[in-house]
GROMACS .gro file of C-alpha atoms in nm:
model
  456
    1UNK     CA    1   1.329   0.212   2.165
    2UNK     CA    2   1.432  -0.147   2.091
    3UNK     CA    3   1.676  -0.187   1.802
    4UNK     CA    4   1.738  -0.547   1.838
    5UNK     CA    5   1.416  -0.754   1.879
    6UNK     CA    6   1.479  -1.041   1.663
    7UNK     CA    7   1.725  -1.201   1.428
    8UNK     CA    8   1.978  -1.254   1.699
    9UNK     CA    9   2.042  -0.925   1.841
   10UNK     CA   10   2.196  -0.780   1.457
   11UNK     CA   11   1.994  -0.535   1.337
   12UNK     CA   12   1.835  -0.546   0.963
   13UNK     CA   13   2.052  -0.563   0.698
   14UNK     CA   14   2.105  -0.198   0.582
   15UNK     CA   15   1.979  -0.030   0.930
   16UNK     CA   16   2.346   0.101   0.980
   17UNK     CA   17   2.414   0.283   0.696
   18UNK     CA   18   2.091   0.542   0.670
   19UNK     CA   19   2.102   0.865   0.538
   20UNK     CA   20   2.118   1.149   0.804
   21UNK     CA   21   1.809   1.279   0.689
   22UNK     CA   22   1.606   1.053   0.736
   23UNK     CA   23   1.755   0.920   1.054
   24UNK     CA   24   1.557   1.007   1.348
   25UNK     CA   25   1.662   1.016   1.754
   26UNK     CA   26   1.521   0.805   2.013
   27UNK     CA   27   1.306   0.963   2.120
   28UNK     CA   28   1.033   0.929   1.933
   29UNK     CA   29   0.719   1.209   2.097
   30UNK     CA   30   0.522   1.125   1.746
   31UNK     CA   31   0.547   0.735   1.735
   32UNK     CA   32   0.281   0.584   1.921
   33UNK     CA   33   0.401   0.241   1.874
   34UNK     CA   34   0.640   0.134   2.145
   35UNK     CA   35   0.487  -0.172   2.204
   36UNK     CA   36   0.525  -0.476   2.012
   37UNK     CA   37   0.377  -0.882   1.969
   38UNK     CA   38   0.603  -1.133   1.757
   39UNK     CA   39   0.348  -1.346   1.566
   40UNK     CA   40   0.541  -1.705   1.475
   41UNK     CA   41   0.310  -1.973   1.267
   42UNK     CA   42   0.490  -1.994   0.913
   43UNK     CA   43   0.762  -2.166   0.844
   44UNK     CA   44   0.828  -1.851   0.480
   45UNK     CA   45   0.805  -1.538   0.339
   46UNK     CA   46   0.474  -1.388   0.446
   47UNK     CA   47   0.382  -1.170   0.201
   48UNK     CA   48   0.010  -1.070   0.248
   49UNK     CA   49  -0.215  -0.964   0.505
   50UNK     CA   50  -0.607  -0.886   0.503
   51UNK     CA   51  -0.830  -0.729   0.769
   52UNK     CA   52  -1.139  -0.958   0.810
   53UNK     CA   53  -1.318  -0.720   1.059
   54UNK     CA   54  -1.245  -0.491   1.368
   55UNK     CA   55  -1.020  -0.751   1.550
   56UNK     CA   56  -0.959  -1.053   1.316
   57UNK     CA   57  -0.683  -1.044   1.004
   58UNK     CA   58  -0.532  -1.321   0.875
   59UNK     CA   59  -0.151  -1.386   0.668
   60UNK     CA   60  -0.051  -1.544   0.377
   61UNK     CA   61   0.273  -1.639   0.242
   62UNK     CA   62   0.504  -1.851   0.095
   63UNK     CA   63   0.437  -2.158   0.258
   64UNK     CA   64   0.098  -2.223   0.108
   65UNK     CA   65  -0.129  -2.142   0.440
   66UNK     CA   66  -0.318  -1.878   0.591
   67UNK     CA   67  -0.350  -1.837   0.929
   68UNK     CA   68  -0.627  -1.592   1.112
   69UNK     CA   69  -0.529  -1.404   1.416
   70UNK     CA   70  -0.684  -1.209   1.653
   71UNK     CA   71  -0.600  -0.823   1.647
   72UNK     CA   72  -0.578  -0.752   1.982
   73UNK     CA   73  -0.419  -1.044   2.182
   74UNK     CA   74  -0.214  -1.174   1.921
   75UNK     CA   75  -0.389  -1.528   2.014
   76UNK     CA   76  -0.349  -1.757   1.635
   77UNK     CA   77  -0.724  -1.810   1.554
   78UNK     CA   78  -0.706  -2.119   1.248
   79UNK     CA   79  -0.433  -2.237   1.082
   80UNK     CA   80  -0.621  -2.292   0.706
   81UNK     CA   81  -0.412  -2.572   0.526
   82UNK     CA   82  -0.519  -2.701   0.170
   83UNK     CA   83  -0.277  -2.516  -0.107
   84UNK     CA   84   0.032  -2.737  -0.194
   85UNK     CA   85   0.254  -2.443  -0.335
   86UNK     CA   86   0.353  -2.031  -0.289
   87UNK     CA   87  -0.001  -1.849  -0.190
   88UNK     CA   88  -0.014  -1.561  -0.495
   89UNK     CA   89  -0.347  -1.377  -0.406
   90UNK     CA   90  -0.580  -1.368  -0.100
   91UNK     CA   91  -0.930  -1.137  -0.059
   92UNK     CA   92  -1.236  -1.142   0.133
   93UNK     CA   93  -1.538  -1.294   0.021
   94UNK     CA   94  -1.784  -1.027   0.165
   95UNK     CA   95  -2.098  -1.247   0.270
   96UNK     CA   96  -2.468  -1.103   0.057
   97UNK     CA   97  -2.704  -0.909   0.294
   98UNK     CA   98  -2.983  -1.083   0.221
   99UNK     CA   99  -2.770  -1.436   0.290
  100UNK     CA  100  -2.882  -1.502   0.617
  101UNK     CA  101  -2.495  -1.684   0.687
  102UNK     CA  102  -2.297  -1.387   0.769
  103UNK     CA  103  -1.966  -1.599   0.824
  104UNK     CA  104  -1.612  -1.423   0.646
  105UNK     CA  105  -1.491  -1.611   0.320
  106UNK     CA  106  -1.194  -1.485   0.193
  107UNK     CA  107  -0.979  -1.649  -0.178
  108UNK     CA  108  -0.680  -1.715  -0.138
  109UNK     CA  109  -0.488  -1.840  -0.516
  110UNK     CA  110  -0.184  -2.035  -0.522
  111UNK     CA  111   0.143  -2.071  -0.705
  112UNK     CA  112  -0.056  -2.464  -0.753
  113UNK     CA  113  -0.273  -2.308  -1.005
  114UNK     CA  114  -0.596  -2.357  -0.779
  115UNK     CA  115  -0.860  -2.152  -0.578
  116UNK     CA  116  -0.958  -2.191  -0.219
  117UNK     CA  117  -1.256  -2.002  -0.082
  118UNK     CA  118  -1.253  -2.042   0.293
  119UNK     CA  119  -1.489  -1.962   0.612
  120UNK     CA  120  -1.257  -1.825   0.876
  121UNK     CA  121  -1.517  -1.866   1.142
  122UNK     CA  122  -1.481  -2.171   1.088
  123UNK     CA  123  -1.171  -2.281   0.916
  124UNK     CA  124  -1.399  -2.497   0.664
  125UNK     CA  125  -1.312  -2.512   0.297
  126UNK     CA  126  -1.576  -2.406   0.124
  127UNK     CA  127  -1.423  -2.500  -0.269
  128UNK     CA  128  -1.146  -2.571  -0.428
  129UNK     CA  129  -1.112  -2.477  -0.810
  130UNK     CA  130  -0.846  -2.625  -1.014
  131UNK     CA  131  -0.938  -2.606  -1.352
  132UNK     CA  132  -0.625  -2.327  -1.417
  133UNK     CA  133  -0.396  -2.281  -1.687
  134UNK     CA  134  -0.167  -2.115  -1.518
  135UNK     CA  135  -0.087  -1.914  -1.151
  136UNK     CA  136  -0.346  -1.660  -1.071
  137UNK     CA  137  -0.205  -1.363  -0.948
  138UNK     CA  138  -0.471  -1.140  -0.902
  139UNK     CA  139  -0.850  -1.183  -0.774
  140UNK     CA  140  -1.106  -0.951  -0.759
  141UNK     CA  141  -1.440  -0.895  -0.565
  142UNK     CA  142  -1.748  -0.721  -0.819
  143UNK     CA  143  -1.969  -0.675  -0.514
  144UNK     CA  144  -2.241  -0.524  -0.747
  145UNK     CA  145  -2.274  -0.820  -0.976
  146UNK     CA  146  -2.214  -1.074  -0.795
  147UNK     CA  147  -1.980  -1.204  -0.887
  148UNK     CA  148  -1.539  -1.249  -0.851
  149UNK     CA  149  -1.215  -1.248  -1.127
  150UNK     CA  150  -0.897  -1.427  -1.131
  151UNK     CA  151  -0.626  -1.281  -1.300
  152UNK     CA  152  -0.400  -1.480  -1.491
  153UNK     CA  153  -0.304  -1.576  -1.904
  154UNK     CA  154  -0.654  -1.556  -1.925
  155UNK     CA  155  -0.924  -1.339  -1.709
  156UNK     CA  156  -1.231  -1.511  -1.584
  157UNK     CA  157  -1.549  -1.437  -1.399
  158UNK     CA  158  -1.652  -1.621  -1.183
  159UNK     CA  159  -2.007  -1.696  -0.937
  160UNK     CA  160  -1.999  -1.683  -0.512
  161UNK     CA  161  -2.056  -2.048  -0.628
  162UNK     CA  162  -1.729  -2.107  -0.779
  163UNK     CA  163  -1.897  -2.157  -1.140
  164UNK     CA  164  -1.674  -2.023  -1.477
  165UNK     CA  165  -1.940  -1.793  -1.612
  166UNK     CA  166  -1.699  -1.678  -1.905
  167UNK     CA  167  -1.319  -1.621  -1.980
  168UNK     CA  168  -1.108  -1.442  -2.226
  169UNK     CA  169  -0.910  -1.594  -2.450
  170UNK     CA  170  -0.501  -1.644  -2.370
  171UNK     CA  171  -0.330  -1.253  -2.282
  172UNK     CA  172  -0.022  -1.312  -2.284
  173UNK     CA  173   0.250  -1.524  -2.077
  174UNK     CA  174   0.313  -1.276  -1.844
  175UNK     CA  175  -0.037  -1.303  -1.691
  176UNK     CA  176  -0.330  -1.007  -1.524
  177UNK     CA  177  -0.048  -0.847  -1.276
  178UNK     CA  178  -0.382  -0.637  -1.153
  179UNK     CA  179  -0.717  -0.552  -1.174
  180UNK     CA  180  -0.930  -0.295  -1.079
  181UNK     CA  181  -1.332  -0.233  -1.148
  182UNK     CA  182  -1.433   0.120  -1.311
  183UNK     CA  183  -1.779   0.161  -1.367
  184UNK     CA  184  -2.018   0.032  -1.684
  185UNK     CA  185  -1.961  -0.302  -1.563
  186UNK     CA  186  -1.610  -0.243  -1.671
  187UNK     CA  187  -1.264  -0.313  -1.572
  188UNK     CA  188  -0.869  -0.252  -1.622
  189UNK     CA  189  -0.689  -0.457  -1.608
  190UNK     CA  190  -0.242  -0.476  -1.664
  191UNK     CA  191  -0.100  -0.720  -1.847
  192UNK     CA  192   0.272  -0.646  -1.899
  193UNK     CA  193   0.294  -0.277  -2.047
  194UNK     CA  194  -0.048  -0.215  -2.210
  195UNK     CA  195  -0.416  -0.192  -1.950
  196UNK     CA  196  -0.705  -0.358  -2.089
  197UNK     CA  197  -1.036  -0.204  -2.047
  198UNK     CA  198  -1.330  -0.514  -2.027
  199UNK     CA  199  -1.716  -0.523  -2.024
  200UNK     CA  200  -1.860  -0.771  -1.842
  201UNK     CA  201  -2.217  -0.824  -1.976
  202UNK     CA  202  -2.452  -0.954  -1.716
  203UNK     CA  203  -2.737  -1.239  -1.866
  204UNK     CA  204  -3.031  -1.132  -2.087
  205UNK     CA  205  -3.364  -1.224  -2.175
  206UNK     CA  206  -3.230  -1.236  -2.491
  207UNK     CA  207  -2.918  -1.375  -2.357
  208UNK     CA  208  -2.859  -1.628  -2.027
  209UNK     CA  209  -2.514  -1.656  -2.060
  210UNK     CA  210  -2.249  -1.399  -1.946
  211UNK     CA  211  -1.952  -1.254  -2.138
  212UNK     CA  212  -1.610  -1.064  -2.120
  213UNK     CA  213  -1.559  -0.813  -2.392
  214UNK     CA  214  -1.250  -0.651  -2.457
  215UNK     CA  215  -1.352  -0.288  -2.531
  216UNK     CA  216  -0.968  -0.065  -2.558
  217UNK     CA  217  -0.635  -0.133  -2.526
  218UNK     CA  218  -0.449   0.215  -2.331
  219UNK     CA  219  -0.082   0.201  -2.463
  220UNK     CA  220   0.088   0.506  -2.326
  221UNK     CA  221   0.300   0.284  -2.104
  222UNK     CA  222   0.693   0.237  -2.183
  223UNK     CA  223   0.752  -0.048  -1.913
  224UNK     CA  224   0.601  -0.306  -1.702
  225UNK     CA  225   0.306  -0.146  -1.509
  226UNK     CA  226   0.353  -0.291  -1.144
  227UNK     CA  227   0.061  -0.046  -0.940
  228UNK     CA  228  -0.254   0.012  -1.059
  229UNK     CA  229  -0.574   0.137  -0.811
  230UNK     CA  230  -0.898   0.407  -0.866
  231UNK     CA  231  -0.829   0.667  -0.678
  232UNK     CA  232  -1.205   0.869  -0.666
  233UNK     CA  233  -1.498   0.823  -0.869
  234UNK     CA  234  -1.323   1.017  -1.138
  235UNK     CA  235  -0.975   0.881  -1.187
  236UNK     CA  236  -0.766   0.551  -1.191
  237UNK     CA  237  -0.411   0.568  -1.150
  238UNK     CA  238  -0.135   0.308  -1.292
  239UNK     CA  239   0.208   0.258  -1.228
  240UNK     CA  240   0.520   0.128  -1.422
  241UNK     CA  241   0.830   0.004  -1.372
  242UNK     CA  242   1.047   0.331  -1.506
  243UNK     CA  243   0.874   0.526  -1.280
  244UNK     CA  244   0.590   0.643  -1.525
  245UNK     CA  245   0.246   0.745  -1.308
  246UNK     CA  246  -0.043   0.819  -1.589
  247UNK     CA  247  -0.357   0.959  -1.381
  248UNK     CA  248  -0.680   0.848  -1.676
  249UNK     CA  249  -1.038   0.937  -1.712
  250UNK     CA  250  -1.270   0.684  -1.512
  251UNK     CA  251  -1.526   0.705  -1.794
  252UNK     CA  252  -1.358   0.777  -2.115
  253UNK     CA  253  -1.042   0.655  -1.989
  254UNK     CA  254  -0.807   0.930  -2.174
  255UNK     CA  255  -0.496   1.022  -1.931
  256UNK     CA  256  -0.550   1.332  -1.709
  257UNK     CA  257  -0.181   1.388  -1.653
  258UNK     CA  258   0.136   1.213  -1.690
  259UNK     CA  259   0.455   1.214  -1.430
  260UNK     CA  260   0.751   1.073  -1.566
  261UNK     CA  261   1.022   1.228  -1.386
  262UNK     CA  262   1.044   1.113  -0.995
  263UNK     CA  263   1.345   1.037  -0.969
  264UNK     CA  264   1.440   1.408  -1.083
  265UNK     CA  265   1.238   1.605  -0.884
  266UNK     CA  266   1.257   1.882  -0.606
  267UNK     CA  267   1.616   1.819  -0.701
  268UNK     CA  268   1.810   2.153  -0.540
  269UNK     CA  269   2.054   2.062  -0.752
  270UNK     CA  270   1.898   1.999  -1.092
  271UNK     CA  271   2.128   1.628  -1.062
  272UNK     CA  272   1.957   1.421  -1.340
  273UNK     CA  273   2.092   1.055  -1.302
  274UNK     CA  274   2.151   0.935  -1.686
  275UNK     CA  275   2.175   0.595  -1.505
  276UNK     CA  276   1.898   0.433  -1.303
  277UNK     CA  277   1.850   0.131  -1.187
  278UNK     CA  278   1.578  -0.013  -1.257
  279UNK     CA  279   1.439  -0.021  -0.917
  280UNK     CA  280   1.553   0.272  -0.823
  281UNK     CA  281   1.247   0.420  -1.012
  282UNK     CA  282   1.004   0.169  -1.010
  283UNK     CA  283   0.609   0.273  -0.864
  284UNK     CA  284   0.581  -0.048  -0.616
  285UNK     CA  285   0.275   0.068  -0.493
  286UNK     CA  286   0.043   0.393  -0.416
  287UNK     CA  287  -0.249   0.479  -0.172
  288UNK     CA  288  -0.446   0.828  -0.154
  289UNK     CA  289  -0.676   1.060  -0.053
  290UNK     CA  290  -0.910   1.335  -0.158
  291UNK     CA  291  -0.666   1.574  -0.314
  292UNK     CA  292  -0.288   1.350  -0.355
  293UNK     CA  293  -0.126   1.014  -0.467
  294UNK     CA  294   0.095   0.839  -0.260
  295UNK     CA  295   0.313   0.682  -0.484
  296UNK     CA  296   0.678   0.440  -0.341
  297UNK     CA  297   0.903   0.527  -0.643
  298UNK     CA  298   1.212   0.314  -0.570
  299UNK     CA  299   1.401   0.416  -0.259
  300UNK     CA  300   1.166   0.710  -0.231
  301UNK     CA  301   0.809   0.844  -0.144
  302UNK     CA  302   0.619   1.127  -0.342
  303UNK     CA  303   0.362   1.313  -0.289
  304UNK     CA  304   0.127   1.414  -0.645
  305UNK     CA  305  -0.115   1.623  -0.602
  306UNK     CA  306  -0.391   1.596  -0.814
  307UNK     CA  307  -0.532   1.932  -0.861
  308UNK     CA  308  -0.223   2.098  -0.930
  309UNK     CA  309  -0.090   1.809  -1.142
  310UNK     CA  310   0.226   1.810  -0.964
  311UNK     CA  311   0.457   1.605  -0.675
  312UNK     CA  312   0.413   1.811  -0.369
  313UNK     CA  313   0.640   1.717  -0.167
  314UNK     CA  314   0.888   1.394  -0.157
  315UNK     CA  315   1.155   1.217   0.016
  316UNK     CA  316   1.433   1.068  -0.246
  317UNK     CA  317   1.543   0.820  -0.005
  318UNK     CA  318   1.282   0.750   0.259
  319UNK     CA  319   1.422   0.454   0.313
  320UNK     CA  320   1.794   0.241   0.206
  321UNK     CA  321   1.597  -0.023   0.006
  322UNK     CA  322   1.311   0.009  -0.265
  323UNK     CA  323   0.925   0.085  -0.080
  324UNK     CA  324   0.721  -0.218  -0.067
  325UNK     CA  325   0.379  -0.072   0.141
  326UNK     CA  326   0.290   0.248   0.198
  327UNK     CA  327  -0.087   0.321   0.311
  328UNK     CA  328  -0.221   0.672   0.460
  329UNK     CA  329  -0.344   0.760   0.829
  330UNK     CA  330  -0.540   1.017   0.973
  331UNK     CA  331  -0.395   1.302   1.081
  332UNK     CA  332  -0.226   1.347   0.715
  333UNK     CA  333   0.048   1.067   0.819
  334UNK     CA  334   0.204   0.791   0.594
  335UNK     CA  335   0.353   0.432   0.630
  336UNK     CA  336   0.583   0.277   0.433
  337UNK     CA  337   0.789  -0.069   0.478
  338UNK     CA  338   1.098  -0.171   0.279
  339UNK     CA  339   1.308  -0.415   0.188
  340UNK     CA  340   1.570  -0.275   0.447
  341UNK     CA  341   1.378  -0.426   0.728
  342UNK     CA  342   1.221  -0.044   0.851
  343UNK     CA  343   0.871   0.081   0.889
  344UNK     CA  344   0.866   0.440   0.938
  345UNK     CA  345   0.620   0.647   0.958
  346UNK     CA  346   0.561   1.027   0.815
  347UNK     CA  347   0.396   1.330   0.860
  348UNK     CA  348   0.276   1.567   0.555
  349UNK     CA  349   0.368   1.888   0.696
  350UNK     CA  350   0.309   2.267   0.469
  351UNK     CA  351   0.625   2.493   0.445
  352UNK     CA  352   0.636   2.782   0.605
  353UNK     CA  353   0.714   3.068   0.310
  354UNK     CA  354   0.968   3.362   0.381
  355UNK     CA  355   0.875   3.647   0.296
  356UNK     CA  356   1.256   3.764   0.084
  357UNK     CA  357   1.433   4.064   0.220
  358UNK     CA  358   1.557   4.337   0.011
  359UNK     CA  359   1.924   4.275  -0.084
  360UNK     CA  360   2.116   4.562  -0.044
  361UNK     CA  361   2.280   4.744  -0.374
  362UNK     CA  362   2.616   4.946  -0.332
  363UNK     CA  363   2.917   4.857  -0.339
  364UNK     CA  364   2.861   4.462  -0.297
  365UNK     CA  365   2.702   4.477  -0.611
  366UNK     CA  366   3.021   4.458  -0.868
  367UNK     CA  367   3.102   4.139  -0.644
  368UNK     CA  368   2.777   3.984  -0.788
  369UNK     CA  369   2.617   4.012  -0.394
  370UNK     CA  370   2.302   4.301  -0.504
  371UNK     CA  371   2.006   4.292  -0.757
  372UNK     CA  372   2.231   4.481  -1.029
  373UNK     CA  373   1.902   4.419  -1.281
  374UNK     CA  374   1.648   4.206  -1.366
  375UNK     CA  375   1.826   3.922  -1.562
  376UNK     CA  376   2.039   3.891  -1.230
  377UNK     CA  377   1.731   3.832  -1.008
  378UNK     CA  378   1.565   3.546  -1.239
  379UNK     CA  379   1.746   3.249  -1.127
  380UNK     CA  380   1.623   3.316  -0.722
  381UNK     CA  381   1.220   3.396  -0.895
  382UNK     CA  382   1.314   3.031  -1.036
  383UNK     CA  383   1.419   2.894  -0.775
  384UNK     CA  384   1.147   3.030  -0.599
  385UNK     CA  385   0.859   2.889  -0.812
  386UNK     CA  386   1.011   2.553  -0.785
  387UNK     CA  387   1.013   2.483  -0.436
  388UNK     CA  388   0.785   2.266  -0.296
  389UNK     CA  389   0.483   2.342  -0.034
  390UNK     CA  390   0.503   2.038   0.152
  391UNK     CA  391   0.725   1.828   0.331
  392UNK     CA  392   0.734   1.484   0.418
  393UNK     CA  393   0.880   1.465   0.778
  394UNK     CA  394   1.021   1.150   0.955
  395UNK     CA  395   0.819   1.070   1.312
  396UNK     CA  396   0.882   0.735   1.372
  397UNK     CA  397   1.110   0.392   1.308
  398UNK     CA  398   0.939   0.107   1.393
  399UNK     CA  399   1.257  -0.175   1.362
  400UNK     CA  400   1.174  -0.511   1.472
  401UNK     CA  401   1.236  -0.744   1.131
  402UNK     CA  402   1.510  -0.898   1.063
  403UNK     CA  403   1.423  -0.890   0.616
  404UNK     CA  404   1.214  -0.706   0.364
  405UNK     CA  405   0.891  -0.586   0.538
  406UNK     CA  406   0.646  -0.705   0.271
  407UNK     CA  407   0.285  -0.486   0.389
  408UNK     CA  408   0.159  -0.350   0.696
  409UNK     CA  409  -0.245  -0.365   0.793
  410UNK     CA  410  -0.366  -0.028   1.053
  411UNK     CA  411  -0.587  -0.086   1.312
  412UNK     CA  412  -0.777   0.223   1.436
  413UNK     CA  413  -0.834   0.071   1.746
  414UNK     CA  414  -0.540  -0.269   1.772
  415UNK     CA  415  -0.230  -0.094   1.628
  416UNK     CA  416  -0.106  -0.196   1.369
  417UNK     CA  417   0.056  -0.503   1.170
  418UNK     CA  418   0.354  -0.614   1.036
  419UNK     CA  419   0.451  -0.846   0.742
  420UNK     CA  420   0.805  -0.974   0.665
  421UNK     CA  421   1.024  -1.261   0.458
  422UNK     CA  422   1.195  -1.357   0.833
  423UNK     CA  423   0.847  -1.548   0.867
  424UNK     CA  424   0.752  -1.348   1.146
  425UNK     CA  425   0.397  -1.084   1.227
  426UNK     CA  426   0.478  -0.809   1.439
  427UNK     CA  427   0.164  -0.647   1.572
  428UNK     CA  428   0.264  -0.310   1.707
  429UNK     CA  429   0.046  -0.173   2.003
  430UNK     CA  430   0.014   0.205   2.135
  431UNK     CA  431   0.209   0.160   2.470
  432UNK     CA  432   0.057   0.495   2.591
  433UNK     CA  433  -0.291   0.348   2.502
  434UNK     CA  434  -0.217  -0.035   2.637
  435UNK     CA  435  -0.074   0.133   2.953
  436UNK     CA  436  -0.369   0.264   3.007
  437UNK     CA  437  -0.586  -0.051   2.921
  438UNK     CA  438  -0.381  -0.215   3.211
  439UNK     CA  439  -0.421   0.015   3.459
  440UNK     CA  440  -0.783  -0.019   3.395
  441UNK     CA  441  -0.813  -0.394   3.463
  442UNK     CA  442  -0.619  -0.391   3.700
  443UNK     CA  443  -0.848  -0.188   3.945
  444UNK     CA  444  -1.111  -0.379   3.809
  445UNK     CA  445  -0.938  -0.671   3.935
  446UNK     CA  446  -0.900  -0.530   4.267
  447UNK     CA  447  -1.252  -0.396   4.316
  448UNK     CA  448  -1.355  -0.777   4.233
  449UNK     CA  449  -1.150  -0.914   4.495
  450UNK     CA  450  -1.231  -0.620   4.755
  451UNK     CA  451  -0.868  -0.499   4.691
  452UNK     CA  452  -0.955  -0.154   4.670
  453UNK     CA  453  -1.058   0.033   4.908
  454UNK     CA  454  -1.116   0.487   4.923
  455UNK     CA  455  -0.995   0.643   5.203
  456UNK     CA  456  -1.102   0.927   5.383
   0.00000   0.00000   0.00000
């Protein structure tokens, strides 16, 4: 495994101090990403990656530019320049099914208080909006209504032509940090420590204008909300700066479940730290599957089962610094990246439950080794109830970046893409697959040149 790939031959900061529980040997048999391509185009922190199609992605960050890449070859396809300050949000804008023009569009928001629509096939700047009073922090598309929303100090609704349809009054100085769509033409906006439910009212025969109405405020969080996602048709989940995870009912917006003690979960020694640093328990990101919500909590990873309403597996110190992004892979695998510059692959495994053997009685009872009475066996029973049925096992450690890894994309066929504060993008490749492709190309070339002969 290559350990000094960039950064002048030094390992990323903090990697030399890994806990023994979270290290992995040089032979990483379950880690397919053994080859890499380093992509250079940005001049500042690269914070965002967005997938455009099966073989293209776009990157953006603090230098204000958007770069379109080929995920198979690592070739730089386009560089989109138009913002004067850092980019704060980026999303894809799917083309209309009825529209003949099928070019891929993206929306980018910037600290320069503008939003730009780009054509990623031509590199053309389609439209630009410059009427914002504050930085737009988040964007979301409501494809069914064919509108998009921007969140800043207020919430605005726009059509495809970038006409402002309606907006809220000033919400707060902190602004909207996250937006998700829920049923009945409603959206959930994270504003500070509050979740605000808004309803979009489309034009009717009686009214030709759009409207956005505040329906309800959910005040259950004790600190700023950092993450907000839809997990299924029934629930959405929010996570806060002080480690609160709340599962909400998507129809009536009531609390289905709440977890506030991640940092003491599954601790066999039951040590409760009274002076937790906020970053140690902040929930930075979520991903999910049909059964579980996977949460990046401080430096750790936690698996919260929606049906059991409890944590079923965790790695408290999955990284040496805060985990910034996580994603679920096939085969019960998980990828995480961190401020410490590392990218790690985990596997969710079921633990083997071993039957308890009967303890001897007699002489050893006087020293407390045997089971004297029912009361003496209670702590053992309690410990068995507190054990977790699953574990997160480290199966791969990708060391290549020299600074914080902000996020990543996973392509089914073309590997893994990571972006970092070191201004670089790394395209991690499946070594076995790439070797097979090279061999295939070599045989094809030999066959074309007539250099491939079969001997009998």
